[in-house]
């Protein structure tokens, strides 16, 4: 249903009023002066955030016992440009309170800024006196978008570039003897301004339909921890279906140090296995008869690793991801078996926190709703989540296809003299090198999570060079060299030049998964690779204004949705029809996986399983359970070799074969 002119006018008036009022009306202010802004839309968890957000330990696969969260109310002020980093506002109270770790554009930050390209943060901290004497004090950031320059007690202590990646700074030598330490962080986030080409995913300074509000500054947890001088800096850990465990412990020291690994029985302190090795060198050992990780049985094993006087805790799941030809069709395998992968396109945006969920409970709610109706996979769409998201997927049992956040594909021609210059491809060589570096960061940061089964490098050609050379071939080799344990989908959507483990088709609304028919933007199915429907569905159903992102541009963009259904009943009917088409392709052709668009509405998009505020579940859950289970049953029948394959009509087959 296209919205009527009257309905649009009413919604636009509501959105305009909400948008203007939200900049000035505040909820009750607490003693710190902080209050969340009244944004265009909230969630059931907005009022539960308080001033001690995200108190959980942020890095569950490399966890230390002595730590302190620095999340909470800091001070903030806008900066005029990059030159300000050379004149930090030391010992001056910055203008406004800000709640860390919510990005500056979010209502929960208390700022809800626009074009917050240059920013200052300020806080103070003390180091607990109970921490081990002689240890180092490490300052950790989960993520700062896009560049962060950090000062402690008037001295520059570190710089980091990359908006999706954690970093650690040893601040021991900069700490004050009187116990109170001032910290300033200068954040620079160009997003898609000027001619910048950086990994941004769906962020844009000018939101429009499928591109959303950006996230600038600190958007993941900040914390201190105590560690010995020679401490573990990175843990590489994988465990396969045969019980083989591969470990590589990286340390801050130069010398090799003995390492002891202890694996415990699930939900127990009973020791399952122990092994010894040395830091800086990979070593392997075998665990007898482990229970395997899968969506049906997401078994995890807790681990303790000791290196010298440093002890960390972690966990792993035993599972093997591979591919093989089964009954003439290339299939993805989990633990040696073909498991049809069906999931949603998961954007990871929130109306109150933008990139950051309001609470861990809120974040897990999305996963639980999807798991409840039978989804066994998510495609984490051109965004990287906080570590606790991946832990939740590990624990709940949801396979993840992890995208690398994409670069912007084009810019307004800076050399044009036109009043409205045309778009031209970006293709900056320096940007490609930076993209490559950050791709490597992503693999190293996330490769220990058993739920991740596939890496995606490029989405729909966004930022993908294809004029001078095809970078996906070299990048596929790079990813494989860092992590040989997963499948790789170098190009999802189009501009496919034959690289990788998957042949990927995007098509709205109906699927074209491993079929002998395809859209102009795609390519004919390549039977040497796994057939995946990387995106389909996308059907929308408008809701009352209570559940809409009340921003005028977003409301105007609703009718850009691929299809609008008049009622939720019709939305479920149309979804059933599309899933029936997919079922036919699983039975008849080579379809091995599919991604439905999408988990939730986002701003001007109204095609989610849930509304953007998570208050309405559109799904007829019983219908969806049955339709999803039918996909799994059909795939299992195909893989068994006992199926009666549904054949295409003879005249169609003859034409495809070139017969008369």
XYZ file of C-alpha atoms in Angstrom, residues 37-515:
479
model
C 17.349 13.560 24.970
C 13.782 12.880 23.885
C 14.578 11.355 20.512
C 12.362 10.477 17.549
C 11.656 7.010 19.034
C 12.613 5.016 22.101
C 12.553 1.338 23.157
C 11.297 -0.534 26.223
C 14.858 -0.388 27.583
C 15.538 3.340 27.125
C 14.533 4.263 30.669
C 16.478 1.338 32.156
C 19.902 2.591 31.065
C 20.633 4.930 33.969
C 24.112 6.394 34.396
C 26.020 3.113 34.759
C 25.458 1.649 31.298
C 26.857 -1.636 30.076
C 28.410 -2.754 33.404
C 29.337 -6.200 32.036
C 32.963 -7.094 31.354
C 33.281 -6.068 27.700
C 35.745 -8.659 26.285
C 34.601 -12.173 27.262
C 37.265 -14.072 25.301
C 40.190 -12.339 26.993
C 38.939 -11.508 30.467
C 40.855 -10.412 33.559
C 39.651 -10.383 37.152
C 40.986 -6.947 38.123
C 39.120 -4.391 36.041
C 37.075 -1.210 36.354
C 34.417 0.177 34.023
C 34.821 3.817 32.975
C 31.383 3.926 31.370
C 29.118 6.651 32.690
C 28.719 10.409 32.542
C 31.704 12.212 30.999
C 31.961 15.781 29.669
C 31.777 16.730 25.987
C 32.128 19.662 23.675
C 32.217 20.159 19.949
C 35.557 20.972 18.311
C 36.116 23.171 15.284
C 38.635 21.076 13.385
C 41.624 18.745 13.388
C 43.912 21.547 14.515
C 42.325 21.500 17.984
C 44.067 18.220 18.771
C 47.237 20.285 19.153
C 45.690 22.453 21.888
C 43.776 20.159 24.266
C 41.475 21.842 26.828
C 43.306 20.516 29.870
C 41.843 21.130 33.341
C 38.791 22.904 31.928
C 35.276 21.555 32.403
C 33.897 20.802 28.972
C 30.552 22.264 28.032
C 28.083 19.394 28.335
C 27.552 16.008 29.973
C 27.641 12.914 27.723
C 26.840 9.306 28.540
C 29.560 6.888 27.428
C 29.373 4.531 25.535
C 26.556 5.962 23.401
C 27.557 7.755 20.200
C 27.071 11.481 20.018
C 24.121 11.341 17.604
C 22.075 9.137 19.940
C 19.405 10.317 22.359
C 20.960 8.218 25.118
C 24.240 10.131 24.859
C 22.455 13.257 26.039
C 23.929 15.158 23.067
C 22.003 13.947 19.994
C 24.264 15.980 17.764
C 24.427 16.466 14.015
C 27.637 16.495 11.997
C 29.684 15.805 15.124
C 32.866 15.436 13.094
C 35.325 16.814 15.681
C 34.706 16.243 19.377
C 36.333 16.369 22.798
C 35.570 13.960 25.657
C 36.715 14.421 29.237
C 36.619 12.288 32.368
C 38.684 11.521 35.450
C 39.470 8.197 37.062
C 41.290 6.575 39.949
C 43.031 3.218 40.008
C 41.776 0.842 42.743
C 44.291 0.504 45.547
C 43.479 -3.192 45.805
C 45.020 -3.965 42.430
C 48.214 -6.016 42.394
C 51.281 -3.935 43.204
C 53.772 -3.752 40.360
C 51.200 -4.520 37.662
C 50.602 -2.337 34.630
C 47.382 -0.351 34.182
C 45.791 -0.882 30.768
C 43.231 1.509 29.304
C 40.839 -0.239 26.892
C 38.393 1.170 24.337
C 35.862 -1.148 22.690
C 35.467 1.198 19.708
C 35.696 4.895 18.855
C 34.436 6.105 15.491
C 36.586 7.004 13.617
C 39.925 8.300 14.937
C 40.807 8.704 18.613
C 43.674 10.648 20.181
C 43.964 9.966 23.912
C 45.560 12.192 26.582
C 46.125 11.283 30.239
C 47.310 13.942 32.691
C 48.229 16.404 29.916
C 50.256 13.893 27.910
C 49.342 12.210 24.644
C 49.292 8.469 25.303
C 47.890 6.987 22.115
C 46.193 7.289 18.736
C 43.891 4.821 16.991
C 42.216 4.771 13.575
C 39.283 2.523 12.725
C 35.736 2.989 13.987
C 34.903 -0.666 14.666
C 37.943 -1.983 16.505
C 39.124 -2.210 20.086
C 42.471 -0.881 21.245
C 44.533 -0.876 24.432
C 46.979 1.691 25.837
C 49.364 1.059 28.718
C 48.922 4.244 30.764
C 50.950 3.220 33.837
C 53.770 5.691 33.273
C 51.350 8.614 32.879
C 49.324 8.145 36.053
C 49.215 10.806 38.768
C 50.836 10.122 42.123
C 47.894 11.735 43.944
C 45.515 9.131 42.523
C 43.161 11.260 40.383
C 43.779 11.205 36.635
C 42.335 13.426 33.934
C 41.639 11.881 30.523
C 40.783 13.661 27.297
C 39.810 11.950 24.047
C 39.740 13.802 20.745
C 37.462 12.034 18.255
C 37.430 12.712 14.534
C 34.694 11.086 12.462
C 34.374 12.336 8.873
C 31.779 9.656 7.941
C 30.926 10.463 4.290
C 31.858 14.144 4.269
C 34.027 15.654 1.557
C 36.077 13.108 -0.355
C 36.634 10.800 2.611
C 36.360 7.104 1.814
C 36.475 5.033 4.993
C 34.600 1.951 6.263
C 31.212 3.298 7.385
C 28.616 0.656 6.474
C 25.131 2.208 6.502
C 26.149 5.470 8.181
C 25.641 8.780 6.392
C 25.561 12.426 7.389
C 22.404 12.847 5.293
C 20.168 9.848 6.109
C 17.868 8.586 3.363
C 15.882 5.352 3.404
C 18.459 2.511 3.460
C 21.238 4.766 4.808
C 20.929 5.810 8.413
C 21.978 8.202 11.178
C 25.749 8.030 11.737
C 27.521 7.135 14.960
C 30.420 9.325 16.041
C 32.813 9.128 18.958
C 32.929 6.545 21.744
C 30.276 3.888 21.121
C 31.589 0.847 22.981
C 32.720 0.328 26.563
C 35.813 1.932 28.104
C 37.578 0.186 30.976
C 40.768 -0.138 32.995
C 42.425 -3.388 33.968
C 45.465 -4.606 35.841
C 47.990 -6.898 34.147
C 51.608 -7.962 34.724
C 54.369 -6.259 32.768
C 54.551 -9.290 30.498
C 50.888 -9.935 29.716
C 48.693 -11.540 27.100
C 47.763 -9.062 24.376
C 45.907 -11.334 21.953
C 44.571 -14.874 22.009
C 44.096 -16.885 18.823
C 42.011 -19.961 19.562
C 40.107 -22.455 17.438
C 38.671 -25.904 18.160
C 37.326 -28.345 15.550
C 34.882 -31.242 15.455
C 37.668 -33.787 15.971
C 38.717 -32.182 19.248
C 41.835 -30.518 17.861
C 42.567 -27.193 19.580
C 44.917 -24.632 18.038
C 46.273 -21.907 20.353
C 48.546 -18.942 19.796
C 49.134 -16.601 22.748
C 50.599 -13.187 21.921
C 52.376 -11.287 24.674
C 53.608 -7.780 25.404
C 57.142 -9.077 26.027
C 59.718 -10.099 23.461
C 60.751 -13.405 25.004
C 58.830 -16.651 24.654
C 57.041 -17.515 27.911
C 55.522 -20.854 29.014
C 51.746 -21.051 28.595
C 49.323 -23.444 30.305
C 45.806 -24.011 28.956
C 43.004 -25.598 30.994
C 39.661 -26.522 29.422
C 36.701 -27.223 31.707
C 33.642 -29.378 31.238
C 30.570 -27.359 30.165
C 28.892 -25.581 33.095
C 31.429 -27.101 35.466
C 34.762 -26.557 37.184
C 35.807 -30.127 36.332
C 38.886 -30.162 34.119
C 38.327 -31.573 30.633
C 41.880 -31.176 29.307
C 45.167 -29.356 29.878
C 48.030 -28.466 27.562
C 51.275 -26.524 27.583
C 53.090 -24.428 25.032
C 54.905 -21.123 24.653
C 53.777 -17.624 23.786
C 54.454 -16.347 20.303
C 54.166 -19.798 18.689
C 51.050 -21.728 17.752
C 50.642 -25.109 19.386
C 48.007 -27.840 19.111
C 46.502 -30.485 21.341
C 43.486 -32.779 21.205
C 40.506 -33.016 23.520
C 38.786 -36.411 23.661
C 35.158 -36.678 22.556
C 34.049 -33.043 22.922
C 30.381 -32.117 22.618
C 30.094 -30.116 19.400
C 28.764 -26.596 18.904
C 25.792 -26.178 16.573
C 22.603 -24.085 16.507
C 20.706 -27.072 17.911
C 23.277 -27.655 20.650
C 25.460 -24.575 21.298
C 27.897 -26.217 23.710
C 30.713 -23.988 24.965
C 33.773 -24.811 27.054
C 35.308 -22.330 29.508
C 39.079 -21.960 29.394
C 41.793 -20.588 31.669
C 45.125 -19.533 30.192
C 48.164 -18.818 32.336
C 51.276 -17.138 30.962
C 53.825 -16.350 33.632
C 51.990 -14.319 36.269
C 49.147 -13.357 33.891
C 45.883 -15.322 33.974
C 42.933 -14.782 31.662
C 39.674 -16.624 31.095
C 38.081 -17.383 27.738
C 35.862 -19.974 26.073
C 35.469 -21.885 22.826
C 33.129 -24.198 20.948
C 34.187 -27.289 19.035
C 32.933 -27.140 15.473
C 34.182 -27.383 11.887
C 33.021 -25.244 8.959
C 33.735 -26.642 5.477
C 32.164 -27.295 2.091
C 31.685 -30.347 -0.111
C 29.708 -31.568 -3.082
C 26.671 -33.555 -1.980
C 24.523 -35.288 -4.573
C 26.023 -33.067 -7.259
C 25.544 -29.750 -5.423
C 28.206 -27.739 -3.583
C 27.070 -27.288 0.025
C 28.239 -25.536 3.225
C 28.922 -28.019 6.013
C 28.830 -27.677 9.763
C 30.549 -30.538 11.561
C 30.587 -32.509 8.325
C 26.862 -32.158 7.639
C 24.914 -29.901 5.297
C 22.913 -27.468 7.432
C 20.686 -25.101 5.479
C 21.441 -21.591 6.716
C 18.456 -19.288 7.047
C 18.745 -15.907 8.700
C 17.899 -12.244 8.637
C 19.821 -9.244 7.416
C 20.767 -7.771 10.775
C 21.532 -4.043 10.642
C 22.243 -3.582 14.368
C 20.710 -0.100 14.676
C 18.693 1.164 17.660
C 16.467 4.260 17.839
C 17.786 5.301 21.262
C 21.447 4.207 21.009
C 21.976 4.203 17.185
C 24.947 1.780 16.993
C 24.855 0.790 20.673
C 21.939 -1.227 22.095
C 20.570 0.393 25.244
C 21.336 -2.707 27.343
C 22.621 -6.246 26.968
C 19.094 -7.452 27.662
C 17.812 -5.442 24.698
C 20.518 -6.785 22.406
C 19.783 -10.392 23.363
C 16.024 -9.851 22.905
C 16.474 -9.537 19.129
C 18.409 -12.799 18.983
C 15.902 -14.639 21.165
C 12.917 -13.581 19.049
C 14.605 -14.772 15.864
C 15.776 -18.023 17.421
C 12.272 -18.697 18.733
C 10.789 -18.949 15.233
C 13.632 -21.085 13.917
C 16.218 -18.775 12.384
C 19.632 -20.441 12.721
C 21.746 -17.672 11.169
C 22.144 -13.894 10.945
C 23.998 -11.897 8.363
C 25.645 -9.126 10.400
C 25.265 -6.442 7.775
C 28.260 -4.151 7.154
C 28.664 -3.473 10.867
C 30.800 -4.971 13.639
C 29.130 -5.434 17.018
C 30.475 -5.270 20.577
C 32.087 -8.503 21.761
C 29.104 -9.341 23.984
C 26.914 -9.658 20.878
C 29.096 -12.449 19.522
C 29.153 -14.147 22.916
C 25.346 -14.074 22.919
C 25.216 -15.648 19.457
C 27.657 -18.325 20.664
C 25.498 -19.049 23.709
C 22.101 -18.954 21.988
C 23.268 -20.905 18.944
C 23.004 -18.636 15.911
C 25.457 -18.896 13.024
C 26.802 -15.548 11.811
C 27.765 -14.339 8.373
C 29.995 -11.389 9.229
C 30.306 -8.498 6.773
C 33.238 -6.135 6.625
C 31.831 -2.579 6.962
C 31.813 -1.092 3.482
C 33.326 2.103 2.169
C 31.192 4.658 0.335
C 31.123 3.750 -3.360
C 30.970 7.236 -4.872
C 31.285 10.959 -4.191
C 30.178 14.162 -5.860
C 32.803 14.917 -8.487
C 35.109 17.451 -6.770
C 36.406 18.653 -10.173
C 32.977 19.370 -11.639
C 31.795 22.947 -12.169
C 28.135 21.915 -12.241
C 25.829 23.283 -9.567
C 24.834 19.670 -8.863
C 27.944 17.659 -9.745
C 27.551 14.014 -10.806
C 28.614 11.082 -8.686
C 31.912 9.481 -9.572
C 33.547 6.341 -8.122
C 35.909 7.034 -5.259
C 38.574 4.406 -5.794
C 41.337 6.081 -3.802
C 44.394 3.810 -3.594
C 45.212 4.943 -0.050
C 41.636 4.149 0.979
C 41.936 0.659 -0.462
C 45.088 0.045 1.584
C 43.347 1.273 4.738
C 40.340 -0.928 3.988
C 42.693 -3.891 3.635
C 44.314 -3.099 6.987
C 40.987 -2.819 8.757
C 39.725 -6.026 7.162
C 42.693 -7.746 8.776
C 41.798 -6.101 12.109
C 38.260 -7.456 11.843
C 39.370 -11.029 11.224
C 41.836 -10.963 14.115
C 39.330 -9.352 16.486
C 36.464 -11.759 15.759
C 37.996 -15.042 14.618
C 37.683 -16.812 17.998
C 33.874 -16.744 18.067
C 32.482 -20.161 17.053
C 29.178 -18.668 15.836
C 30.887 -16.924 12.892
C 30.868 -19.302 9.907
C 31.485 -16.962 6.936
C 33.345 -13.723 6.191
C 31.977 -11.209 3.659
C 34.394 -8.684 2.145
C 32.267 -6.515 -0.197
C 28.548 -5.763 -0.176
C 26.926 -4.978 -3.540
C 30.072 -3.410 -4.911
C 30.120 -0.604 -2.332
C 33.686 0.663 -2.305
C 34.800 -2.304 -4.433
C 37.460 -1.394 -6.993
C 36.702 -2.978 -10.372
C 38.140 -0.573 -12.938
C 41.856 -1.274 -12.590
C 41.829 -4.634 -10.795
C 39.654 -6.943 -8.706
C 40.888 -6.669 -5.102
C 38.603 -9.405 -3.777
C 40.940 -12.156 -5.016
C 43.905 -10.868 -3.028
C 41.750 -10.022 -0.025
C 40.274 -13.510 -0.055
C 43.808 -14.906 0.154
C 44.591 -12.478 2.993
C 41.547 -13.570 4.986
C 42.323 -17.232 4.365
C 45.887 -16.763 5.597
C 44.659 -15.272 8.883
C 41.731 -17.638 9.349
C 41.625 -20.885 7.345
C 38.734 -22.253 9.452
C 35.805 -20.484 7.755
C 34.203 -19.964 4.370
C 34.619 -16.668 2.505
C 32.089 -14.732 0.442
C 34.203 -11.985 -1.175
C 31.336 -10.370 -3.075
C 27.726 -10.470 -1.930
C 25.104 -9.137 -4.332
C 26.789 -8.344 -7.610
C 30.051 -7.471 -9.388
C 30.989 -11.122 -8.946
C 34.159 -12.120 -10.763
C 34.279 -15.706 -9.559
C 36.158 -15.435 -6.266
C 35.350 -17.293 -3.080
C 33.185 -20.107 -1.792
C 29.756 -18.669 -2.629
C 27.706 -17.590 -5.578
C 25.518 -14.881 -4.081
C 22.306 -13.407 -5.446
C 20.397 -10.366 -4.140
C 16.862 -9.985 -5.456
C 13.734 -8.326 -4.116
C 11.190 -9.411 -3.296
C 11.303 -13.027 -4.536
C 14.389 -15.287 -4.369
C 16.634 -16.524 -7.183
C 18.765 -18.952 -5.200
C 20.916 -21.329 -7.258
C 18.387 -21.099 -10.060
